[in-house]
CSV table of C-alpha atoms in Angstrom, one decimal:
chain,number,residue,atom,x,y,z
C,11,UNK,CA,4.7,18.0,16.0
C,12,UNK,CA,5.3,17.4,12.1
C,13,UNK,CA,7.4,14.9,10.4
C,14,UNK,CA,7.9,15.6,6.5
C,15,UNK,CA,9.0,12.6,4.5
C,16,UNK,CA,11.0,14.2,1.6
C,17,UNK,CA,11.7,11.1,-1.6
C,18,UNK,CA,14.7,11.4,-3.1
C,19,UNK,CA,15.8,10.0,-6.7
C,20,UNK,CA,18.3,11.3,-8.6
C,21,UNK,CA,17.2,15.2,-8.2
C,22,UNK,CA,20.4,16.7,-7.0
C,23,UNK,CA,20.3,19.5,-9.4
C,24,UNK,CA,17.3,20.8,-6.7
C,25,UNK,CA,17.9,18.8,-3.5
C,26,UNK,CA,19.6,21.2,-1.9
C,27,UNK,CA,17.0,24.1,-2.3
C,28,UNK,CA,14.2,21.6,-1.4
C,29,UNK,CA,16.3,20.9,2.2
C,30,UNK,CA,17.1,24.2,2.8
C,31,UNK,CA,13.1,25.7,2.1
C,32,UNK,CA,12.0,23.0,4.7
C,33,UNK,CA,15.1,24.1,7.5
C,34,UNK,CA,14.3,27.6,6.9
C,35,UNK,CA,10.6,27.0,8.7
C,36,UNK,CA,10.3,28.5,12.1
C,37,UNK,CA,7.7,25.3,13.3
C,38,UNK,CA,8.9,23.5,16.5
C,39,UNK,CA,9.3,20.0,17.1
C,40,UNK,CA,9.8,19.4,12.9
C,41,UNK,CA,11.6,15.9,11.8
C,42,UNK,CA,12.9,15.9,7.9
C,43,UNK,CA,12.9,12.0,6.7
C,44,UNK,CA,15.1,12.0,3.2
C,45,UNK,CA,14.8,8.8,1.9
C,46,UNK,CA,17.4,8.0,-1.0
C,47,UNK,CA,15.7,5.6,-3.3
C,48,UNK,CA,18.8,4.5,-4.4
C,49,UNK,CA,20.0,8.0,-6.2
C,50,UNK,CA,22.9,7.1,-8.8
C,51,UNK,CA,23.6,10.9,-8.8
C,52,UNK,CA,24.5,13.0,-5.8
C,53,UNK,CA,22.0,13.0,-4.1
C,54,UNK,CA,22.8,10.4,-1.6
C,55,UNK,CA,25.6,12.5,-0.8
C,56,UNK,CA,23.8,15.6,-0.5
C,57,UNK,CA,21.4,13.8,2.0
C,58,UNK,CA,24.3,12.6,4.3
C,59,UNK,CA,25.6,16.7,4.1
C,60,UNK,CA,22.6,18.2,5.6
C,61,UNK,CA,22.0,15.3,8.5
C,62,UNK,CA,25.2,16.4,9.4
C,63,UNK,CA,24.4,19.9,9.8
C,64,UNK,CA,20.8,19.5,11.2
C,65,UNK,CA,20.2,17.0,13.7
C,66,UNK,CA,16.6,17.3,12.1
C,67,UNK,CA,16.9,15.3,9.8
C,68,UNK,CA,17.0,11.5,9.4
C,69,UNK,CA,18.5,9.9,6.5
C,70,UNK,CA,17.6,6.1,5.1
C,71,UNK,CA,19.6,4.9,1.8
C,72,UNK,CA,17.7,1.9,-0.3
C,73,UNK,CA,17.8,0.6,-3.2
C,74,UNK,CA,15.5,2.1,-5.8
C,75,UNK,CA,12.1,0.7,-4.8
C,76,UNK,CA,10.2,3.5,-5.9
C,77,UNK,CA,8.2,6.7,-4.5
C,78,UNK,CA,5.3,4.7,-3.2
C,79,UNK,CA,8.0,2.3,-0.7
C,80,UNK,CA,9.6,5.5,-0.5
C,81,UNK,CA,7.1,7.5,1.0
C,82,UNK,CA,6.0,4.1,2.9
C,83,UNK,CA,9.7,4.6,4.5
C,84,UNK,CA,9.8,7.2,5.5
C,85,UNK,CA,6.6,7.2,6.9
C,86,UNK,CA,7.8,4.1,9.0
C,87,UNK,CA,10.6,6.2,10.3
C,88,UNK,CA,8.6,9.3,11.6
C,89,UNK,CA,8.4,10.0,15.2
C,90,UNK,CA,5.6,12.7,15.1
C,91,UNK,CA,1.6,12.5,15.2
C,92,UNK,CA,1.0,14.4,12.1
C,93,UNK,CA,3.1,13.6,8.6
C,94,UNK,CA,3.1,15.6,5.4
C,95,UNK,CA,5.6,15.2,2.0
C,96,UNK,CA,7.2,17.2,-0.4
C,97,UNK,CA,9.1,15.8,-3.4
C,98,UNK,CA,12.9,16.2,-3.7
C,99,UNK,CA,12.4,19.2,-6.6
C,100,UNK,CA,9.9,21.4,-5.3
C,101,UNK,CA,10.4,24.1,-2.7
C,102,UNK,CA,8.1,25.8,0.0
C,103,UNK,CA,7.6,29.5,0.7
C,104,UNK,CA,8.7,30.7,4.4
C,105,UNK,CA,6.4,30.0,7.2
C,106,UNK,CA,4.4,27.3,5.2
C,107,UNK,CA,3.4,25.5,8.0
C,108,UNK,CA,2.5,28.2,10.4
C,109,UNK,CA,-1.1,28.1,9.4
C,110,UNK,CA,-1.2,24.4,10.1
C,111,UNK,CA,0.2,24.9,13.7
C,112,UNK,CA,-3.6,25.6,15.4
C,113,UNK,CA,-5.1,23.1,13.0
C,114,UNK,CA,-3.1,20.5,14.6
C,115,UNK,CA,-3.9,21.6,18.0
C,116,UNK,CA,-7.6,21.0,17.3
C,117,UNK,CA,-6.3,17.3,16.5
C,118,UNK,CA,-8.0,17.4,13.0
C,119,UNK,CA,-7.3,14.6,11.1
C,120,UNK,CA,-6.4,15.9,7.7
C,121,UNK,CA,-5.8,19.4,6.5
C,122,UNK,CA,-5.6,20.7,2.9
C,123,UNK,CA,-3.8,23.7,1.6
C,124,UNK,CA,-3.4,25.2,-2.1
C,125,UNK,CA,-0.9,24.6,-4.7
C,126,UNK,CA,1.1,26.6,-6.8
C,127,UNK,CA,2.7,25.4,-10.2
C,128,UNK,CA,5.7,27.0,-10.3
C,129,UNK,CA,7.4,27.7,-13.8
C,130,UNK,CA,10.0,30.0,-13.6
C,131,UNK,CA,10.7,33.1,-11.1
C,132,UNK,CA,8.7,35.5,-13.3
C,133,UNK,CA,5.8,33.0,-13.6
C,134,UNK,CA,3.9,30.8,-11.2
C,135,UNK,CA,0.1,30.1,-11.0
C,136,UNK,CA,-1.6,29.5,-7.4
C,137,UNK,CA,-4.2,26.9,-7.3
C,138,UNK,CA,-6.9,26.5,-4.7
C,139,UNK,CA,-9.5,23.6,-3.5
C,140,UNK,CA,-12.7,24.2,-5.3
C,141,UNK,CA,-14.6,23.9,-1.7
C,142,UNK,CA,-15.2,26.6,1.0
C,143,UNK,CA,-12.4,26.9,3.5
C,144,UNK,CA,-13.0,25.9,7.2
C,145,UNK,CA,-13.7,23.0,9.1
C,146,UNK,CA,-15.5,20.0,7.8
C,147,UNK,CA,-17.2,16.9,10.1
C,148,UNK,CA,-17.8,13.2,8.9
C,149,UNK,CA,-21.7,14.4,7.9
C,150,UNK,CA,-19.8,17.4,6.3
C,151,UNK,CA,-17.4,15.4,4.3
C,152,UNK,CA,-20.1,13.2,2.8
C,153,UNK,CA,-22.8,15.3,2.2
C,154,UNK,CA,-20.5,18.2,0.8
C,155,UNK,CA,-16.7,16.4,-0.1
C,156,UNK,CA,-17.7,13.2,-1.4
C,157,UNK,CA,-20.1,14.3,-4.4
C,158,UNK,CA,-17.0,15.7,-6.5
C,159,UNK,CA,-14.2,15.0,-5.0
C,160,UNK,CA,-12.7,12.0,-7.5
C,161,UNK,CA,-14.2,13.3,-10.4
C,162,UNK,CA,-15.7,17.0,-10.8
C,163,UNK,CA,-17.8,17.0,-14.1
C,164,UNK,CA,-17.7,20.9,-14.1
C,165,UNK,CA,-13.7,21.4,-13.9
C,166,UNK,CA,-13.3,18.2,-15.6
C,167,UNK,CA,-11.2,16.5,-12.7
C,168,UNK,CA,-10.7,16.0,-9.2
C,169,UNK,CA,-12.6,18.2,-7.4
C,170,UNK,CA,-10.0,17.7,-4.3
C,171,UNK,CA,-6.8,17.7,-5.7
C,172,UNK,CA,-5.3,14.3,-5.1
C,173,UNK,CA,-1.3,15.2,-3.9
C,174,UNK,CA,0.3,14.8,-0.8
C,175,UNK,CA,2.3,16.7,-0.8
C,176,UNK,CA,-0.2,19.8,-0.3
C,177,UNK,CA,-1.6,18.0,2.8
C,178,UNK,CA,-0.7,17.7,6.7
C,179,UNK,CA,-2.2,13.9,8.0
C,180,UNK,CA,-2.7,12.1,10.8
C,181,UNK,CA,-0.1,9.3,10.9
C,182,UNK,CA,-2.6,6.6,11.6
C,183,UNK,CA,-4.8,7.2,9.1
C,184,UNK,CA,-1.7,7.4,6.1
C,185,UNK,CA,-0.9,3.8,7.7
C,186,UNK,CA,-4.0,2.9,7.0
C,187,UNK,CA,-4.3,3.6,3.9
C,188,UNK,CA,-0.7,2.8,2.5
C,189,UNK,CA,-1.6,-0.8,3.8
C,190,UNK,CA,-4.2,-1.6,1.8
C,191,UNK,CA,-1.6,-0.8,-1.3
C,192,UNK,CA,0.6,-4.0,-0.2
C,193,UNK,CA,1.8,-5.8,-2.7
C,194,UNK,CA,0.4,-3.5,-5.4
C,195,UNK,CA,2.5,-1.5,-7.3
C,196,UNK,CA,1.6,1.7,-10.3
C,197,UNK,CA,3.1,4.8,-10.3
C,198,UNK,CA,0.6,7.3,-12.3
C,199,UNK,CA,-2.4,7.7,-9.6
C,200,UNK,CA,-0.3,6.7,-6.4
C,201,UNK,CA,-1.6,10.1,-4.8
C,202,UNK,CA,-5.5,9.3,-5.7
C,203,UNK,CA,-5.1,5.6,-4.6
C,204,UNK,CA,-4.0,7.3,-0.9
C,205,UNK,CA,-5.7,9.9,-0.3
C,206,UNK,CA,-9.4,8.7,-1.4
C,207,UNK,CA,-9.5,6.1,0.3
C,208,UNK,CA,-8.4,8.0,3.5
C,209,UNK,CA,-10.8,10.7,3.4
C,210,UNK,CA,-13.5,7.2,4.1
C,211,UNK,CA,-11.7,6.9,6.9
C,212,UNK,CA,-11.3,10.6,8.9
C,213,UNK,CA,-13.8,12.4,10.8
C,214,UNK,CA,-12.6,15.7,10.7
C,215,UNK,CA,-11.0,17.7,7.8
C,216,UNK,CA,-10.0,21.8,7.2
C,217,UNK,CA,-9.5,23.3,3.6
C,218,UNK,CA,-7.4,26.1,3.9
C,219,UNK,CA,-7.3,28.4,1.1
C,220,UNK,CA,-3.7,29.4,1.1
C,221,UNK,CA,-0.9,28.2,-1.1
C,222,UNK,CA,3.0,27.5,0.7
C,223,UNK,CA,4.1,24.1,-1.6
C,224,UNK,CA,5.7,25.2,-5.2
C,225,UNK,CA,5.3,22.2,-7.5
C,226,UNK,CA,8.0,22.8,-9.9
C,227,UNK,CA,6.5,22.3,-13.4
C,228,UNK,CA,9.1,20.8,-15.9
C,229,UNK,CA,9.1,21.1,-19.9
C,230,UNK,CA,5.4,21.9,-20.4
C,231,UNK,CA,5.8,19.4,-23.7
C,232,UNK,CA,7.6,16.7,-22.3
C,233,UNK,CA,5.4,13.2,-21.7
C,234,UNK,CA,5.8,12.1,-18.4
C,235,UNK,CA,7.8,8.6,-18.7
C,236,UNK,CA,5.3,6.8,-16.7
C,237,UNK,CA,2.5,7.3,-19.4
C,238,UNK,CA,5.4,6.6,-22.1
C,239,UNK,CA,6.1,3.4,-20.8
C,240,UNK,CA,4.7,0.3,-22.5
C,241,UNK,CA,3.0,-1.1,-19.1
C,242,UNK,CA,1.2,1.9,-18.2
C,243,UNK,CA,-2.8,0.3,-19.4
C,244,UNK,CA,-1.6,-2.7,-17.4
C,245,UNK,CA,-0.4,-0.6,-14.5
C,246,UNK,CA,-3.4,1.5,-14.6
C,247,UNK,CA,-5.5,-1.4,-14.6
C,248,UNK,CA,-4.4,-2.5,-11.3
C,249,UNK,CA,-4.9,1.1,-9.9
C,250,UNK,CA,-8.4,1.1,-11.2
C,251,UNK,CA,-9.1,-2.3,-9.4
C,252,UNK,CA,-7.8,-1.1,-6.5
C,253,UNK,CA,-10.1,1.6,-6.3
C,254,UNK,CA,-13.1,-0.2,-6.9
C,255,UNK,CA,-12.3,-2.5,-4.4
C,256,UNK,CA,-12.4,0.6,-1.9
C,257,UNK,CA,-15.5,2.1,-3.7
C,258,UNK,CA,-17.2,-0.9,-4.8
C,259,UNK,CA,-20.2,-0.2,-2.9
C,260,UNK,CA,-21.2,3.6,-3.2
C,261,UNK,CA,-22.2,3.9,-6.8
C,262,UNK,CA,-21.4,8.0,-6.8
C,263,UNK,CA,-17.9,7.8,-5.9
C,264,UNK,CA,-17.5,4.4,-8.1
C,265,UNK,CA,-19.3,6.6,-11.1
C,266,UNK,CA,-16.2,9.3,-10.1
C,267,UNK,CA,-13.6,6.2,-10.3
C,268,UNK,CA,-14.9,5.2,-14.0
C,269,UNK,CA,-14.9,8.9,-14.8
C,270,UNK,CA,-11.4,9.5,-13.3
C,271,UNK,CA,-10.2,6.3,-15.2
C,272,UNK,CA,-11.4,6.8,-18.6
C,273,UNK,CA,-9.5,10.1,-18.4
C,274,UNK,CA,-6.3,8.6,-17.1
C,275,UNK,CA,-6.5,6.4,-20.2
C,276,UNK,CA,-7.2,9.1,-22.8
C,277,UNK,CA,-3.5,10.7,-21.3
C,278,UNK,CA,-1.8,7.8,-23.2
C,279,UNK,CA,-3.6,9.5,-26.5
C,280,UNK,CA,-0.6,12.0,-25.7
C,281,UNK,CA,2.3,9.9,-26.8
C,282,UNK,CA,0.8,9.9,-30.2
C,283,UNK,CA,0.7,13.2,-32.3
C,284,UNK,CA,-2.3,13.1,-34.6
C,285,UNK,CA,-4.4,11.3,-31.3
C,286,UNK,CA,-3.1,14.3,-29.1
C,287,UNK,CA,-6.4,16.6,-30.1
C,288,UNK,CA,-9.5,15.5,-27.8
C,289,UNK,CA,-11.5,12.5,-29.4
C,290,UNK,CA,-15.8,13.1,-29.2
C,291,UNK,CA,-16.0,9.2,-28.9
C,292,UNK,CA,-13.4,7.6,-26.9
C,293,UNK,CA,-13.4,3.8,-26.9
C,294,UNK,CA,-14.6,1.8,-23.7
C,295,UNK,CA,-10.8,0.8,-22.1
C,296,UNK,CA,-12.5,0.6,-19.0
C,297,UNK,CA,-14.2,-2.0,-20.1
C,298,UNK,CA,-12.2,-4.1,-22.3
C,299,UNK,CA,-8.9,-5.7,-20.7
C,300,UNK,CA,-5.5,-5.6,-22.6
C,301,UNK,CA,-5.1,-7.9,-25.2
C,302,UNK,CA,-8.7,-8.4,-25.1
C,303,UNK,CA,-9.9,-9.9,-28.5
C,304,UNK,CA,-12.4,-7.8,-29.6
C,305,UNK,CA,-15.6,-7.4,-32.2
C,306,UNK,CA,-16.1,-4.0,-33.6
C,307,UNK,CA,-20.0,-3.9,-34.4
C,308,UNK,CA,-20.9,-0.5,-36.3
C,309,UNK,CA,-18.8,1.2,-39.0
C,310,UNK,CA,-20.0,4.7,-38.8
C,311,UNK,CA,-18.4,7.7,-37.3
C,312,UNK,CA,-18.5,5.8,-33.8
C,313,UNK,CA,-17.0,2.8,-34.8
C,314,UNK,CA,-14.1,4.6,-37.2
C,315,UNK,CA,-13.2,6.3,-34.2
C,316,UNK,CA,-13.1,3.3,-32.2
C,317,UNK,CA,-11.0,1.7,-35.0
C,318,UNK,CA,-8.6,4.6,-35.5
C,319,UNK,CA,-7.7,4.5,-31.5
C,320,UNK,CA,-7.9,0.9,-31.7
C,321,UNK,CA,-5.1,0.5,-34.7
C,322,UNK,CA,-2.8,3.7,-33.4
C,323,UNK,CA,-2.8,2.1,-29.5
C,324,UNK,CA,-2.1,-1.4,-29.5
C,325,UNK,CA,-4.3,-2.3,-26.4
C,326,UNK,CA,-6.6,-5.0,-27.8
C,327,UNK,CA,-6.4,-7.3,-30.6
C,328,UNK,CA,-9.5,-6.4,-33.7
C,329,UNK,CA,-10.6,-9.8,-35.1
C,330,UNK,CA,-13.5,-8.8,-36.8
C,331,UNK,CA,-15.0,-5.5,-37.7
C,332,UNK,CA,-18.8,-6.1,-38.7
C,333,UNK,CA,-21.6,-4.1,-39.8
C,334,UNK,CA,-25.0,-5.0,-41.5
C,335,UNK,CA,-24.3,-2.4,-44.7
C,336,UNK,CA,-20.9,-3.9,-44.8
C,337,UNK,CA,-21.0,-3.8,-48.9
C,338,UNK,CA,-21.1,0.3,-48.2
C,339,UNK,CA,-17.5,0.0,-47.1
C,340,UNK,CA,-15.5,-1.5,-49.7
C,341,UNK,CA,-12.4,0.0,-49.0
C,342,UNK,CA,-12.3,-1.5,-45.8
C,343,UNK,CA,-11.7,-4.8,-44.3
C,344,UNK,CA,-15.6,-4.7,-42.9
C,345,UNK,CA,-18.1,-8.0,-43.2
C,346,UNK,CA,-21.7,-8.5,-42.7
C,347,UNK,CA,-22.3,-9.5,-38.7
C,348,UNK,CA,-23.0,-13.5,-39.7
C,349,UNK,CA,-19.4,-13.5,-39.7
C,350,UNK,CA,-19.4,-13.3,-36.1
C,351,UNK,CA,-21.0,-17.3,-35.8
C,352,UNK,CA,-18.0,-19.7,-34.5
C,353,UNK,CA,-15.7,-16.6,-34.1
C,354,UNK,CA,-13.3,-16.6,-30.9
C,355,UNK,CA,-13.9,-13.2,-29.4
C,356,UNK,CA,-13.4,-12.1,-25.8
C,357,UNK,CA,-16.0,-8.7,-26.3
C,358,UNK,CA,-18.1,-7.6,-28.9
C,359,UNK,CA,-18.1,-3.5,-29.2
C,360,UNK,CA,-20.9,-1.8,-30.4
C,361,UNK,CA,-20.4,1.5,-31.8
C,362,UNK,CA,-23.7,2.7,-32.0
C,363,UNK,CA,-24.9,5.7,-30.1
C,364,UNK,CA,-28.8,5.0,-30.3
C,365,UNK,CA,-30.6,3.3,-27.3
C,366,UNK,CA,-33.2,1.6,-29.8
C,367,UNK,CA,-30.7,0.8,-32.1
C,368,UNK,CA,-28.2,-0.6,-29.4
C,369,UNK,CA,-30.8,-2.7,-27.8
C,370,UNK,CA,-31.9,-4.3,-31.0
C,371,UNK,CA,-28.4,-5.2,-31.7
C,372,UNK,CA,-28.5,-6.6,-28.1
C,373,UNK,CA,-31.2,-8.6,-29.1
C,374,UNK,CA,-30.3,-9.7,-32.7
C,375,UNK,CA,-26.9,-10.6,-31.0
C,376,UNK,CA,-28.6,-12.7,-27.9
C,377,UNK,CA,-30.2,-14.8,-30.7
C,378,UNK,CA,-27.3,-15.7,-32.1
C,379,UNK,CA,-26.3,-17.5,-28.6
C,380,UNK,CA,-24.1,-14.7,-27.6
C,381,UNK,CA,-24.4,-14.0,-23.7
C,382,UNK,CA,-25.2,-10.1,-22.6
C,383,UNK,CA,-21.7,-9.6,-20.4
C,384,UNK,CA,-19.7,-10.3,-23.7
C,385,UNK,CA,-21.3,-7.6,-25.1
C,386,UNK,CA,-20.4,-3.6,-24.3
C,387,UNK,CA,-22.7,-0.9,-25.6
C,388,UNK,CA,-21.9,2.5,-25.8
C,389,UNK,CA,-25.1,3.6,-23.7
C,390,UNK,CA,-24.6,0.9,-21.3
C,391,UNK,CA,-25.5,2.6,-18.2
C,392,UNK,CA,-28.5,3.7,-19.7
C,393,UNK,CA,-28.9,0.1,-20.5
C,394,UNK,CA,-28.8,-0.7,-16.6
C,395,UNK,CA,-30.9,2.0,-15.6
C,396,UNK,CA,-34.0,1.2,-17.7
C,397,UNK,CA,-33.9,-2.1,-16.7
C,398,UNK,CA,-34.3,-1.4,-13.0
């Protein structure tokens, strides 16, 4: 009935309580799938233990291609109709599945349970979908799913949290979706890029407000190493374009994809202390590629925000950093906005929050020869929407 693809990297201090939570459910006709992503630990060895001891379970050693081929594996190797996960060093409770077992039956097409972040014995927090449990249809998932459930602007997130491991699928529709991933490759946002996409696709879905899966939270001031890493914008980037491409054509759930995105980029703030505190203004990385050359118009609060983030994360390269009372900022490296005639720029900034203001910059700078789409205001979509 269930096939549960289990990734495994180099987690053999918790392997073994992961195998044993998922043996210890009473659900018939269950698979286990432990893919070894080419462990240089234990684990490997821990894998080959338990196929020995559970004819369950199915074992496939690689080398390290990472948890989205992983997953992709294992999902490859599963014999049942419906397929969920759980990562190598989280557990579940007893009977997790049982109140998937009629779901199933009904031959829904996905089914979505709670999550709880699990600290310590003494301490764990259970957290539920934001939607009403029971049974939703296509019109159902559109009219009451799709509104929120990127970005939420009210619990400043998802509104459907975006991990699979805290969902039961339908095979076919996981193919699906892992297929238009080919050839793409991120790590932060895997989950979001999968299960999005998906929920396009199904007719039926059930939210089911009750938590099994412990997600085994780690140092709560450690910096996961995937936002650490020096290609994460880059990496990012390509998750971002992949999403539009899926999105590109419903302007709600594209506006959640910007929103989602422009968040994702403020987590790299993290790796640096005195950025770590939330920024009013952040600048428009969405909209400016890496290594972008780049004119900062405006030196007010605005634009010394947009210059701070700019200087402390090397994302684009500053050329010029203009502003019509220039001779107000002597102490900085500011000229008047003639400067910008003949200079090689990819986009020119403006810091200014004002629609008048913004658009008579627009204006002063469209006289100057400069063409509108090298040009990003800060009120740009209030740009777009007056002009329509």
């Amino acid at each position: 009935m269930l096939s549960i693809i289990v990734p495994v990297y180099n987690v053999e201090e918790y392997l073994e309580q992961c195998i044993v939570s998922i043996l210890s459910q009473p659900l018939k006709n269950l698979e286990v799938i432990l893919v070894d992503d080419g462990s240089s630990d234990a684990s490997g060895e821990i894998c080959d233990k338990y196929a020995i001891i559970d004819k369950r379970i199915k074992v496939c050693h690689q080398e390290n291609k990472g948890l989205l081929y992983a997953r992709y594996k294992g999902l490859e190797l599963s014999s049942f109709k419906y397929v969920t996960f759980v990562d190598a060093d989280d557990f579940l409770i007893k009977d997790s599945y049982i109140k998937a077992v009629d779901i199933m039956k009904k031959d829904v097409d996905l089914i979505c349970f709670g999550i709880t972040r699990y600290y310590n014995e003494s301490y764990c927090v259970k957290q539920y979908s934001s939607y009403q449990e029971g049974f939703y249809n296509k019109e159902k998932i559109e009219e009451i799913i799709y509104p929120n459930m990127i970005w939420d602007n009210i619990r400043g997130g998802p509104g459907l949290d975006p991990s699979l491991c805290i969902k039961i699928f339908k095979k076919e529709f996981l193919i699906r979706a892992f297929a238009l991933l080919s050839n793409k490759s991120f790590y932060y946002g895997e989950d979001a890029a999968i299960i999005y996409p998906l929920i396009k696709m199904i007719n039926s879905l059930e939210i089911v407000k009750f938590s099994f899966y412990n997600h085994r939270k780690r140092k709560t001031n450690d910096i996961p190493s995937y936002i650490v890493e020096e290609g994460f914008f880059e990496k990012l980037y390509i998750w971002y374009c992949h999403m539009k491409e899926q999105f590109v054509e419903d302007k709600i759930l594209m506006k959640q994809v910007d929103q989602y995105y422009i968040y994702s980029v403020n987590l790299k703030q993290r790796v640096y202390g005195n950025l770590s505190r939330k920024i009013e203004y952040l600048f428009p990385f969405d909209k400016i590629k890496k290594g972008d050359k780049i004119i900062l118009y405006g030196a007010g609060v605005i634009g010394q925000s947009y210059y701070t983030q700019i200087m402390k994360i090397a994302y684009c390269e500053l050329i010029l950093w203009v502003d019509k009372a220039y001779k107000e900022y002597k102490d900085r490296n500011i000229v008047g906005i003639e400067s910008i005639v003949g200079a090689e720029f990819d986009k020119i900034v403006v810091a200014i929050k004002s629609d008048i203001t913004s658009k008579n910059v627009m204006r002063e700078l469209m006289k100057m020869g400069i063409k509108k789409d090298k040009v990003v205001l800060l009120n740009e979509e209030k740009e777009e929407n007056d002009e329509c």
